[in-house]
PDB file of C-alpha atoms and ligand atoms in Angstrom:
ATOM      1  CA  UNK A 100       0.000   0.000   0.000  1.00  0.00           C
ATOM      2  CA  UNK A 101       1.439   3.361  -1.026  1.00  0.00           C
ATOM      3  CA  UNK A 102       1.352   5.961   1.749  1.00  0.00           C
ATOM      4  CA  UNK A 103       0.765   9.641   0.983  1.00  0.00           C
ATOM      5  CA  UNK A 104       2.345  11.761   3.707  1.00  0.00           C
ATOM      6  CA  UNK A 105       2.357  15.536   3.910  1.00  0.00           C
ATOM      7  CA  UNK A 106       4.184  16.364   7.154  1.00  0.00           C
ATOM      8  CA  UNK A 107       7.834  16.027   8.114  1.00  0.00           C
ATOM      9  CA  UNK A 108       6.923  14.461  11.483  1.00  0.00           C
ATOM     10  CA  UNK A 109       4.765  11.720   9.937  1.00  0.00           C
ATOM     11  CA  UNK A 110       7.377  11.004   7.277  1.00  0.00           C
ATOM     12  CA  UNK A 111      10.123  10.631   9.885  1.00  0.00           C
ATOM     13  CA  UNK A 112       7.889   8.217  11.790  1.00  0.00           C
ATOM     14  CA  UNK A 113       7.116   6.156   8.670  1.00  0.00           C
ATOM     15  CA  UNK A 114      10.842   5.942   7.828  1.00  0.00           C
ATOM     16  CA  UNK A 115      11.975   5.249  11.388  1.00  0.00           C
ATOM     17  CA  UNK A 116      12.819   1.556  10.924  1.00  0.00           C
ATOM     18  CA  UNK A 117      13.918   1.709   7.264  1.00  0.00           C
ATOM     19  CA  UNK A 118      17.571   1.058   6.441  1.00  0.00           C
ATOM     20  CA  UNK A 119      17.608   1.036   2.641  1.00  0.00           C
ATOM     21  CA  UNK A 120      15.575   3.959   1.378  1.00  0.00           C
ATOM     22  CA  UNK A 121      15.774   5.185  -2.214  1.00  0.00           C
ATOM     23  CA  UNK A 122      14.678   8.778  -2.765  1.00  0.00           C
ATOM     24  CA  UNK A 123      13.411  10.490  -5.918  1.00  0.00           C
ATOM     25  CA  UNK A 124      12.875  14.237  -5.388  1.00  0.00           C
ATOM     26  CA  UNK A 125      10.478  15.776  -7.934  1.00  0.00           C
ATOM     27  CA  UNK A 126       8.305  18.824  -8.505  1.00  0.00           C
ATOM     28  CA  UNK A 127       5.436  16.617  -9.719  1.00  0.00           C
ATOM     29  CA  UNK A 128       3.683  16.619 -13.091  1.00  0.00           C
ATOM     30  CA  UNK A 129       5.326  13.250 -13.494  1.00  0.00           C
ATOM     31  CA  UNK A 130       6.275  11.785 -16.862  1.00  0.00           C
ATOM     32  CA  UNK A 131       8.127   8.683 -18.061  1.00  0.00           C
ATOM     33  CA  UNK A 132      11.465  10.257 -17.099  1.00  0.00           C
ATOM     34  CA  UNK A 133      10.401  10.395 -13.444  1.00  0.00           C
ATOM     35  CA  UNK A 134       8.962   6.874 -13.567  1.00  0.00           C
ATOM     36  CA  UNK A 135      12.283   5.658 -14.958  1.00  0.00           C
ATOM     37  CA  UNK A 136      13.930   7.098 -11.807  1.00  0.00           C
ATOM     38  CA  UNK A 137      11.330   5.353  -9.609  1.00  0.00           C
ATOM     39  CA  UNK A 138      12.061   2.054 -11.385  1.00  0.00           C
ATOM     40  CA  UNK A 139      15.801   2.563 -10.777  1.00  0.00           C
ATOM     41  CA  UNK A 140      15.071   3.356  -7.117  1.00  0.00           C
ATOM     42  CA  UNK A 141      13.071   0.128  -6.799  1.00  0.00           C
ATOM     43  CA  UNK A 142      16.049  -1.866  -8.084  1.00  0.00           C
ATOM     44  CA  UNK A 143      18.362  -0.332  -5.471  1.00  0.00           C
ATOM     45  CA  UNK A 144      16.171   0.028  -2.373  1.00  0.00           C
ATOM     46  CA  UNK A 145      13.658  -1.683  -0.097  1.00  0.00           C
ATOM     47  CA  UNK A 146      11.607   1.480   0.367  1.00  0.00           C
ATOM     48  CA  UNK A 147      11.076   4.104  -2.356  1.00  0.00           C
ATOM     49  CA  UNK A 148      10.154   7.647  -1.331  1.00  0.00           C
ATOM     50  CA  UNK A 149       9.127  10.211  -3.962  1.00  0.00           C
ATOM     51  CA  UNK A 150       8.707  13.844  -2.943  1.00  0.00           C
ATOM     52  CA  UNK A 151       6.406  16.153  -4.870  1.00  0.00           C
ATOM     53  CA  UNK A 152       7.174  19.740  -3.978  1.00  0.00           C
ATOM     54  CA  UNK A 153       7.232  22.783  -6.245  1.00  0.00           C
ATOM     55  CA  UNK A 154      10.032  24.625  -4.506  1.00  0.00           C
ATOM     56  CA  UNK A 155       9.512  28.420  -4.582  1.00  0.00           C
ATOM     57  CA  UNK A 156      13.129  29.001  -3.503  1.00  0.00           C
ATOM     58  CA  UNK A 157      14.454  27.884  -6.895  1.00  0.00           C
ATOM     59  CA  UNK A 158      12.195  30.103  -9.031  1.00  0.00           C
ATOM     60  CA  UNK A 159      13.128  33.640 -10.076  1.00  0.00           C
ATOM     61  CA  UNK A 160      10.609  36.484  -9.784  1.00  0.00           C
ATOM     62  CA  UNK A 161       9.650  36.407 -13.464  1.00  0.00           C
ATOM     63  CA  UNK A 162       9.578  32.637 -13.755  1.00  0.00           C
ATOM     64  CA  UNK A 163       6.698  30.150 -13.964  1.00  0.00           C
ATOM     65  CA  UNK A 164       6.189  29.313 -10.234  1.00  0.00           C
ATOM     66  CA  UNK A 165       2.485  30.273 -10.260  1.00  0.00           C
ATOM     67  CA  UNK A 166       1.775  28.401 -13.514  1.00  0.00           C
ATOM     68  CA  UNK A 167       3.986  25.391 -12.882  1.00  0.00           C
ATOM     69  CA  UNK A 168       1.749  22.371 -13.589  1.00  0.00           C
ATOM     70  CA  UNK A 169       0.364  20.782 -10.414  1.00  0.00           C
ATOM     71  CA  UNK A 170      -1.240  17.377 -11.048  1.00  0.00           C
ATOM     72  CA  UNK A 171      -1.090  15.643  -7.663  1.00  0.00           C
ATOM     73  CA  UNK A 172      -3.900  13.132  -8.180  1.00  0.00           C
ATOM     74  CA  UNK A 173      -2.599  11.872 -11.531  1.00  0.00           C
ATOM     75  CA  UNK A 174       0.965  11.828 -10.121  1.00  0.00           C
ATOM     76  CA  UNK A 175      -0.108   9.621  -7.202  1.00  0.00           C
ATOM     77  CA  UNK A 176      -1.850   7.195  -9.595  1.00  0.00           C
ATOM     78  CA  UNK A 177       1.343   6.901 -11.648  1.00  0.00           C
ATOM     79  CA  UNK A 178       3.463   6.392  -8.535  1.00  0.00           C
ATOM     80  CA  UNK A 179       1.102   3.738  -7.190  1.00  0.00           C
ATOM     81  CA  UNK A 180       1.283   1.862 -10.514  1.00  0.00           C
ATOM     82  CA  UNK A 181       5.095   2.145 -10.443  1.00  0.00           C
ATOM     83  CA  UNK A 182       5.289   0.573  -6.972  1.00  0.00           C
ATOM     84  CA  UNK A 183       6.372   3.633  -4.978  1.00  0.00           C
ATOM     85  CA  UNK A 184       6.097   3.109  -1.195  1.00  0.00           C
ATOM     86  CA  UNK A 185       5.761   6.669   0.123  1.00  0.00           C
ATOM     87  CA  UNK A 186       4.846   9.966  -1.566  1.00  0.00           C
ATOM     88  CA  UNK A 187       5.849  13.072   0.375  1.00  0.00           C
ATOM     89  CA  UNK A 188       3.601  15.969  -0.613  1.00  0.00           C
ATOM     90  CA  UNK A 189       4.715  18.824   1.614  1.00  0.00           C
ATOM     91  CA  UNK A 190       3.130  22.261   1.521  1.00  0.00           C
ATOM     92  CA  UNK A 191       5.312  25.370   1.253  1.00  0.00           C
ATOM     93  CA  UNK A 192       4.620  26.086   4.938  1.00  0.00           C
ATOM     94  CA  UNK A 193       5.719  22.574   5.928  1.00  0.00           C
ATOM     95  CA  UNK A 194       9.038  22.981   4.091  1.00  0.00           C
ATOM     96  CA  UNK A 195       9.518  26.644   5.079  1.00  0.00           C
ATOM     97  CA  UNK A 196       7.733  26.968   8.467  1.00  0.00           C
ATOM     98  CA  UNK A 197       9.347  30.348   9.064  1.00  0.00           C
ATOM     99  CA  UNK A 198       7.562  31.832   6.024  1.00  0.00           C
ATOM    100  CA  UNK A 199       5.436  34.966   6.329  1.00  0.00           C
ATOM    101  CA  UNK A 200       2.659  36.205   4.117  1.00  0.00           C
ATOM    102  CA  UNK A 201       1.970  39.904   3.671  1.00  0.00           C
ATOM    103  CA  UNK A 202       0.089  42.029   1.149  1.00  0.00           C
ATOM    104  CA  UNK A 203       3.397  42.318  -0.757  1.00  0.00           C
ATOM    105  CA  UNK A 204       3.602  38.541  -1.136  1.00  0.00           C
ATOM    106  CA  UNK A 205       5.200  35.489   0.433  1.00  0.00           C
ATOM    107  CA  UNK A 206       8.582  35.627   2.178  1.00  0.00           C
ATOM    108  CA  UNK A 207      10.107  32.189   2.757  1.00  0.00           C
ATOM    109  CA  UNK A 208      12.638  33.556   5.292  1.00  0.00           C
ATOM    110  CA  UNK A 209      14.994  30.659   4.596  1.00  0.00           C
ATOM    111  CA  UNK A 210      18.017  32.591   5.819  1.00  0.00           C
ATOM    112  CA  UNK A 211      20.218  29.477   6.052  1.00  0.00           C
ATOM    113  CA  UNK A 212      20.979  28.393   2.492  1.00  0.00           C
ATOM    114  CA  UNK A 213      23.493  26.286   0.637  1.00  0.00           C
ATOM    115  CA  UNK A 214      25.944  28.300  -1.424  1.00  0.00           C
ATOM    116  CA  UNK A 215      26.703  26.131  -4.450  1.00  0.00           C
ATOM    117  CA  UNK A 216      30.084  26.166  -6.265  1.00  0.00           C
ATOM    118  CA  UNK A 217      30.879  28.885  -8.848  1.00  0.00           C
ATOM    119  CA  UNK A 218      29.691  26.714 -11.743  1.00  0.00           C
ATOM    120  CA  UNK A 219      26.165  27.391 -10.429  1.00  0.00           C
ATOM    121  CA  UNK A 220      26.484  30.935 -11.843  1.00  0.00           C
ATOM    122  CA  UNK A 221      27.265  29.673 -15.341  1.00  0.00           C
ATOM    123  CA  UNK A 222      25.016  27.966 -17.959  1.00  0.00           C
ATOM    124  CA  UNK A 223      21.438  27.935 -16.568  1.00  0.00           C
ATOM    125  CA  UNK A 224      22.604  29.802 -13.465  1.00  0.00           C
ATOM    126  CA  UNK A 225      23.680  32.797 -15.583  1.00  0.00           C
ATOM    127  CA  UNK A 226      20.096  33.521 -16.635  1.00  0.00           C
ATOM    128  CA  UNK A 227      18.509  32.083 -13.464  1.00  0.00           C
ATOM    129  CA  UNK A 228      20.422  33.771 -10.612  1.00  0.00           C
ATOM    130  CA  UNK A 229      19.932  31.954  -7.307  1.00  0.00           C
ATOM    131  CA  UNK A 230      18.292  28.947  -8.981  1.00  0.00           C
ATOM    132  CA  UNK A 231      20.891  26.375  -7.949  1.00  0.00           C
ATOM    133  CA  UNK A 232      21.187  27.760  -4.421  1.00  0.00           C
ATOM    134  CA  UNK A 233      17.427  27.172  -4.198  1.00  0.00           C
ATOM    135  CA  UNK A 234      17.759  23.650  -5.592  1.00  0.00           C
ATOM    136  CA  UNK A 235      20.728  22.738  -3.355  1.00  0.00           C
ATOM    137  CA  UNK A 236      18.990  24.123  -0.269  1.00  0.00           C
ATOM    138  CA  UNK A 237      15.729  22.236  -0.774  1.00  0.00           C
ATOM    139  CA  UNK A 238      17.562  19.028  -1.693  1.00  0.00           C
ATOM    140  CA  UNK A 239      19.686  19.337   1.463  1.00  0.00           C
ATOM    141  CA  UNK A 240      16.497  19.848   3.524  1.00  0.00           C
ATOM    142  CA  UNK A 241      14.840  16.837   1.853  1.00  0.00           C
ATOM    143  CA  UNK A 242      17.949  14.683   2.402  1.00  0.00           C
ATOM    144  CA  UNK A 243      17.874  15.646   6.102  1.00  0.00           C
ATOM    145  CA  UNK A 244      14.198  14.699   6.313  1.00  0.00           C
ATOM    146  CA  UNK A 245      14.274  11.431   4.315  1.00  0.00           C
ATOM    147  CA  UNK A 246      17.798  10.160   5.190  1.00  0.00           C
ATOM    148  CA  UNK A 247      17.997   8.047   2.043  1.00  0.00           C
ATOM    149  CA  UNK A 248      20.836   5.648   1.246  1.00  0.00           C
ATOM    150  CA  UNK A 249      20.470   6.395  -2.474  1.00  0.00           C
ATOM    151  CA  UNK A 250      18.952   9.338  -4.363  1.00  0.00           C
ATOM    152  CA  UNK A 251      18.032   9.498  -8.034  1.00  0.00           C
ATOM    153  CA  UNK A 252      18.306  12.462 -10.424  1.00  0.00           C
ATOM    154  CA  UNK A 253      17.780  12.711 -14.190  1.00  0.00           C
ATOM    155  CA  UNK A 254      20.657  13.458 -16.550  1.00  0.00           C
ATOM    156  CA  UNK A 255      18.480  15.922 -18.474  1.00  0.00           C
ATOM    157  CA  UNK A 256      19.265  18.422 -15.696  1.00  0.00           C
ATOM    158  CA  UNK A 257      22.979  17.801 -16.102  1.00  0.00           C
ATOM    159  CA  UNK A 258      24.119  20.939 -14.267  1.00  0.00           C
ATOM    160  CA  UNK A 259      21.731  20.209 -11.400  1.00  0.00           C
ATOM    161  CA  UNK A 260      23.077  16.644 -11.169  1.00  0.00           C
ATOM    162  CA  UNK A 261      26.640  18.011 -11.110  1.00  0.00           C
ATOM    163  CA  UNK A 262      25.794  20.437  -8.284  1.00  0.00           C
ATOM    164  CA  UNK A 263      23.965  17.749  -6.265  1.00  0.00           C
ATOM    165  CA  UNK A 264      27.017  15.492  -6.553  1.00  0.00           C
ATOM    166  CA  UNK A 265      29.142  18.385  -5.211  1.00  0.00           C
ATOM    167  CA  UNK A 266      26.622  18.948  -2.394  1.00  0.00           C
ATOM    168  CA  UNK A 267      26.880  15.309  -1.327  1.00  0.00           C
ATOM    169  CA  UNK A 268      30.666  15.238  -1.649  1.00  0.00           C
ATOM    170  CA  UNK A 269      31.453  18.579   0.003  1.00  0.00           C
ATOM    171  CA  UNK A 270      28.890  18.280   2.821  1.00  0.00           C
ATOM    172  CA  UNK A 271      29.586  14.571   3.495  1.00  0.00           C
ATOM    173  CA  UNK A 272      26.090  13.257   2.945  1.00  0.00           C
ATOM    174  CA  UNK A 273      26.257   9.433   3.209  1.00  0.00           C
ATOM    175  CA  UNK A 274      24.097   9.137   0.103  1.00  0.00           C
ATOM    176  CA  UNK A 275      24.856   7.481  -3.217  1.00  0.00           C
ATOM    177  CA  UNK A 276      23.652   9.586  -6.148  1.00  0.00           C
ATOM    178  CA  UNK A 277      22.433   7.567  -9.128  1.00  0.00           C
ATOM    179  CA  UNK A 278      21.731   9.277 -12.449  1.00  0.00           C
ATOM    180  CA  UNK A 279      18.879   8.233 -14.734  1.00  0.00           C
ATOM    181  CA  UNK A 280      19.157   8.521 -18.505  1.00  0.00           C
ATOM    182  CA  UNK A 281      17.066  11.182 -20.240  1.00  0.00           C
ATOM    183  CA  UNK A 282      13.814   9.769 -21.586  1.00  0.00           C
ATOM    184  CA  UNK A 283      12.827  11.170 -24.989  1.00  0.00           C
ATOM    185  CA  UNK A 284       9.894  11.368 -27.373  1.00  0.00           C
ATOM    186  CA  UNK A 285      10.532   9.477 -30.658  1.00  0.00           C
ATOM    187  CA  UNK A 286      11.323  12.916 -32.157  1.00  0.00           C
ATOM    188  CA  UNK A 287      14.294  13.189 -29.783  1.00  0.00           C
ATOM    189  CA  UNK A 288      12.623  15.842 -27.594  1.00  0.00           C
ATOM    190  CA  UNK A 289      13.648  15.287 -23.958  1.00  0.00           C
ATOM    191  CA  UNK A 290      10.659  14.703 -21.679  1.00  0.00           C
ATOM    192  CA  UNK A 291      10.044  17.662 -19.377  1.00  0.00           C
ATOM    193  CA  UNK A 292       7.119  18.948 -17.376  1.00  0.00           C
ATOM    194  CA  UNK A 293       7.532  22.200 -19.318  1.00  0.00           C
ATOM    195  CA  UNK A 294       6.721  20.399 -22.615  1.00  0.00           C
ATOM    196  CA  UNK A 295       3.121  20.651 -21.398  1.00  0.00           C
ATOM    197  CA  UNK A 296       3.247  24.385 -22.199  1.00  0.00           C
ATOM    198  CA  UNK A 297       3.791  23.577 -25.919  1.00  0.00           C
ATOM    199  CA  UNK A 298       1.156  23.185 -28.636  1.00  0.00           C
ATOM    200  CA  UNK A 299       1.464  20.009 -30.787  1.00  0.00           C
ATOM    201  CA  UNK A 300       3.107  22.040 -33.570  1.00  0.00           C
ATOM    202  CA  UNK A 301       5.597  23.668 -31.167  1.00  0.00           C
ATOM    203  CA  UNK A 302       6.324  20.255 -29.645  1.00  0.00           C
ATOM    204  CA  UNK A 303       7.317  18.950 -33.069  1.00  0.00           C
ATOM    205  CA  UNK A 304       9.521  21.999 -33.573  1.00  0.00           C
ATOM    206  CA  UNK A 305      11.034  21.556 -30.117  1.00  0.00           C
ATOM    207  CA  UNK A 306      12.882  18.451 -31.351  1.00  0.00           C
ATOM    208  CA  UNK A 307      15.211  20.889 -33.177  1.00  0.00           C
ATOM    209  CA  UNK A 308      17.023  21.508 -29.898  1.00  0.00           C
ATOM    210  CA  UNK A 309      18.128  17.877 -29.645  1.00  0.00           C
ATOM    211  CA  UNK A 310      18.914  17.807 -33.378  1.00  0.00           C
ATOM    212  CA  UNK A 311      21.260  20.788 -32.913  1.00  0.00           C
ATOM    213  CA  UNK A 312      23.112  18.873 -30.176  1.00  0.00           C
ATOM    214  CA  UNK A 313      23.258  15.721 -32.314  1.00  0.00           C
ATOM    215  CA  UNK A 314      24.809  17.715 -35.176  1.00  0.00           C
ATOM    216  CA  UNK A 315      27.561  18.973 -32.861  1.00  0.00           C
ATOM    217  CA  UNK A 316      28.113  15.491 -31.408  1.00  0.00           C
ATOM    218  CA  UNK A 317      28.504  13.997 -34.885  1.00  0.00           C
ATOM    219  CA  UNK A 318      30.997  16.709 -35.888  1.00  0.00           C
ATOM    220  CA  UNK A 319      33.077  16.092 -32.742  1.00  0.00           C
ATOM    221  CA  UNK A 320      33.004  12.354 -33.355  1.00  0.00           C
ATOM    222  CA  UNK A 321      34.334  13.130 -36.841  1.00  0.00           C
ATOM    223  CA  UNK A 322      37.308  14.876 -35.117  1.00  0.00           C
ATOM    224  CA  UNK A 323      36.088  18.475 -35.508  1.00  0.00           C
ATOM    225  CA  UNK A 324      37.253  20.163 -32.285  1.00  0.00           C
ATOM    226  CA  UNK A 325      36.451  23.743 -33.398  1.00  0.00           C
ATOM    227  CA  UNK A 326      33.979  23.993 -30.511  1.00  0.00           C
ATOM    228  CA  UNK A 327      33.331  27.748 -30.906  1.00  0.00           C
ATOM    229  CA  UNK A 328      32.331  27.487 -34.527  1.00  0.00           C
ATOM    230  CA  UNK A 329      30.197  24.384 -33.891  1.00  0.00           C
ATOM    231  CA  UNK A 330      28.392  26.216 -31.078  1.00  0.00           C
ATOM    232  CA  UNK A 331      27.921  29.366 -33.186  1.00  0.00           C
ATOM    233  CA  UNK A 332      26.543  27.419 -36.160  1.00  0.00           C
ATOM    234  CA  UNK A 333      24.003  25.690 -33.891  1.00  0.00           C
ATOM    235  CA  UNK A 334      22.948  28.992 -32.286  1.00  0.00           C
ATOM    236  CA  UNK A 335      22.534  30.702 -35.667  1.00  0.00           C
ATOM    237  CA  UNK A 336      20.421  27.829 -36.999  1.00  0.00           C
ATOM    238  CA  UNK A 337      18.177  27.693 -33.925  1.00  0.00           C
ATOM    239  CA  UNK A 338      17.738  31.485 -33.790  1.00  0.00           C
ATOM    240  CA  UNK A 339      16.843  31.475 -37.509  1.00  0.00           C
ATOM    241  CA  UNK A 340      14.235  28.780 -36.815  1.00  0.00           C
ATOM    242  CA  UNK A 341      12.542  31.076 -34.255  1.00  0.00           C
ATOM    243  CA  UNK A 342      14.250  30.041 -31.012  1.00  0.00           C
ATOM    244  CA  UNK A 343      15.765  32.472 -28.522  1.00  0.00           C
ATOM    245  CA  UNK A 344      18.973  30.700 -27.654  1.00  0.00           C
ATOM    246  CA  UNK A 345      20.359  31.115 -24.151  1.00  0.00           C
ATOM    247  CA  UNK A 346      23.430  28.909 -24.676  1.00  0.00           C
ATOM    248  CA  UNK A 347      24.785  26.061 -26.759  1.00  0.00           C
ATOM    249  CA  UNK A 348      28.118  24.944 -25.389  1.00  0.00           C
ATOM    250  CA  UNK A 349      30.593  22.074 -25.359  1.00  0.00           C
ATOM    251  CA  UNK A 350      31.937  21.371 -21.866  1.00  0.00           C
ATOM    252  CA  UNK A 351      34.051  18.869 -20.020  1.00  0.00           C
ATOM    253  CA  UNK A 352      31.556  16.437 -18.480  1.00  0.00           C
ATOM    254  CA  UNK A 353      33.884  16.111 -15.477  1.00  0.00           C
ATOM    255  CA  UNK A 354      34.198  19.811 -14.560  1.00  0.00           C
ATOM    256  CA  UNK A 355      31.485  21.527 -16.652  1.00  0.00           C
ATOM    257  CA  UNK A 356      34.197  24.009 -17.697  1.00  0.00           C
ATOM    258  CA  UNK A 357      34.594  24.887 -21.404  1.00  0.00           C
ATOM    259  CA  UNK A 358      35.944  21.865 -23.258  1.00  0.00           C
ATOM    260  CA  UNK A 359      39.434  21.621 -24.692  1.00  0.00           C
ATOM    261  CA  UNK A 360      40.426  19.219 -27.495  1.00  0.00           C
ATOM    262  CA  UNK A 361      42.280  17.184 -24.831  1.00  0.00           C
ATOM    263  CA  UNK A 362      39.044  16.368 -22.958  1.00  0.00           C
ATOM    264  CA  UNK A 363      37.824  12.806 -23.533  1.00  0.00           C
ATOM    265  CA  UNK A 364      34.497  13.038 -21.722  1.00  0.00           C
ATOM    266  CA  UNK A 365      32.346  15.841 -23.061  1.00  0.00           C
ATOM    267  CA  UNK A 366      28.840  17.104 -22.593  1.00  0.00           C
ATOM    268  CA  UNK A 367      27.115  19.358 -25.120  1.00  0.00           C
ATOM    269  CA  UNK A 368      24.482  21.456 -23.394  1.00  0.00           C
ATOM    270  CA  UNK A 369      21.810  23.826 -24.650  1.00  0.00           C
ATOM    271  CA  UNK A 370      19.074  26.025 -23.256  1.00  0.00           C
ATOM    272  CA  UNK A 371      16.687  27.958 -25.472  1.00  0.00           C
ATOM    273  CA  UNK A 372      13.226  29.419 -25.491  1.00  0.00           C
ATOM    274  CA  UNK A 373      10.560  28.428 -27.957  1.00  0.00           C
ATOM    275  CA  UNK A 374       7.805  31.000 -27.497  1.00  0.00           C
ATOM    276  CA  UNK A 375       7.691  31.524 -23.732  1.00  0.00           C
ATOM    277  CA  UNK A 376       8.874  28.027 -22.885  1.00  0.00           C
ATOM    278  CA  UNK A 377      12.489  27.557 -21.832  1.00  0.00           C
ATOM    279  CA  UNK A 378      13.806  24.079 -22.637  1.00  0.00           C
ATOM    280  CA  UNK A 379      17.143  22.446 -21.841  1.00  0.00           C
ATOM    281  CA  UNK A 380      18.876  19.380 -23.189  1.00  0.00           C
ATOM    282  CA  UNK A 381      22.329  17.804 -23.332  1.00  0.00           C
ATOM    283  CA  UNK A 382      24.266  14.929 -24.859  1.00  0.00           C
ATOM    284  CA  UNK A 383      27.244  13.233 -23.238  1.00  0.00           C
ATOM    285  CA  UNK A 384      30.055  12.087 -25.452  1.00  0.00           C
ATOM    286  CA  UNK A 385      33.072   9.911 -24.655  1.00  0.00           C
ATOM    287  CA  UNK A 386      35.910   9.980 -27.175  1.00  0.00           C
TER     288      UNK A 386
HETATM  289  O1  PAF B  68      14.623  18.576 -10.762  1.00  0.00           O
HETATM  290  C1  PAF B  68      13.668  18.923 -10.024  1.00  0.00           C
HETATM  291  O2  PAF B  68      12.522  18.534 -10.216  1.00  0.00           O
HETATM  292  C2  PAF B  68      13.940  19.874  -8.866  1.00  0.00           C
HETATM  293  O3  PAF B  68      14.941  20.784  -9.188  1.00  0.00           O
HETATM  294  C3  PAF B  68      14.269  19.150  -7.559  1.00  0.00           C
HETATM  295  C4  PAF B  68      15.542  18.340  -7.659  1.00  0.00           C
HETATM  296  C5  PAF B  68      13.114  18.233  -7.177  1.00  0.00           C
HETATM  297  C6  PAF B  68      14.456  20.177  -6.416  1.00  0.00           C
HETATM  298  O4  PAF B  68      13.321  20.943  -6.233  1.00  0.00           O
END
């Protein structure tokens, strides 16, 4: 029987005698990518906990916090079918009990936060200031509540995965981080809750982002290490097709710093807007 728990105290009680907990943190609106992580968690753990919490701390003022899709009932059905043991559905007040609400809006008052490494200010962090501090802080809080032995994150959010690995390493969390492969539509489009903002036509067009990364990957595999010109060609093509490109970049998959021809393990990352929807994707490449 899957339990749905919404308070920290009840969750701690339910997990009291568990010694092999696998944890999948999510913001809900679950798709096959999330279920893939739940399936991985089931292989590695005796008890699978999935959190569903749209974390205000990781959204910027002009971002989609208010509109972020919330589909709790359907999410719980999917998790039940996938064999999840516990769903943690905290409210904002439960996660940020010190919050205050005034006519001006909500203040979370989370004055203790995790300061992520400098790479958090690059790539997605450059256009989303504070985003990864918000992610690292809520993940640290969730780790302290759930005490999992393993935790599961998707590779689609490659920079997030990198920062979570640093969090665990630098703050000595006794947690093994396991990465799940990106799940894609047949068009190549990476599954994302934000795909729900797209019309069918825009969804078809959205596959261009992955195609741009594939083109770069093929060129690199054919020994073209002119990363700047590969990136620029991809940006020009996407912009001409109606995207607003944030970045297309070839990085070392080990450091996330700009790649050099000596790097053997690369990741090609992109973020771009199609209409008002910001999508990200990446491809890893070992030479
Ligand atoms: O990837 C997400 O859904 C979120 O960033 C996470 C890890 C659940 C933290 O809120």
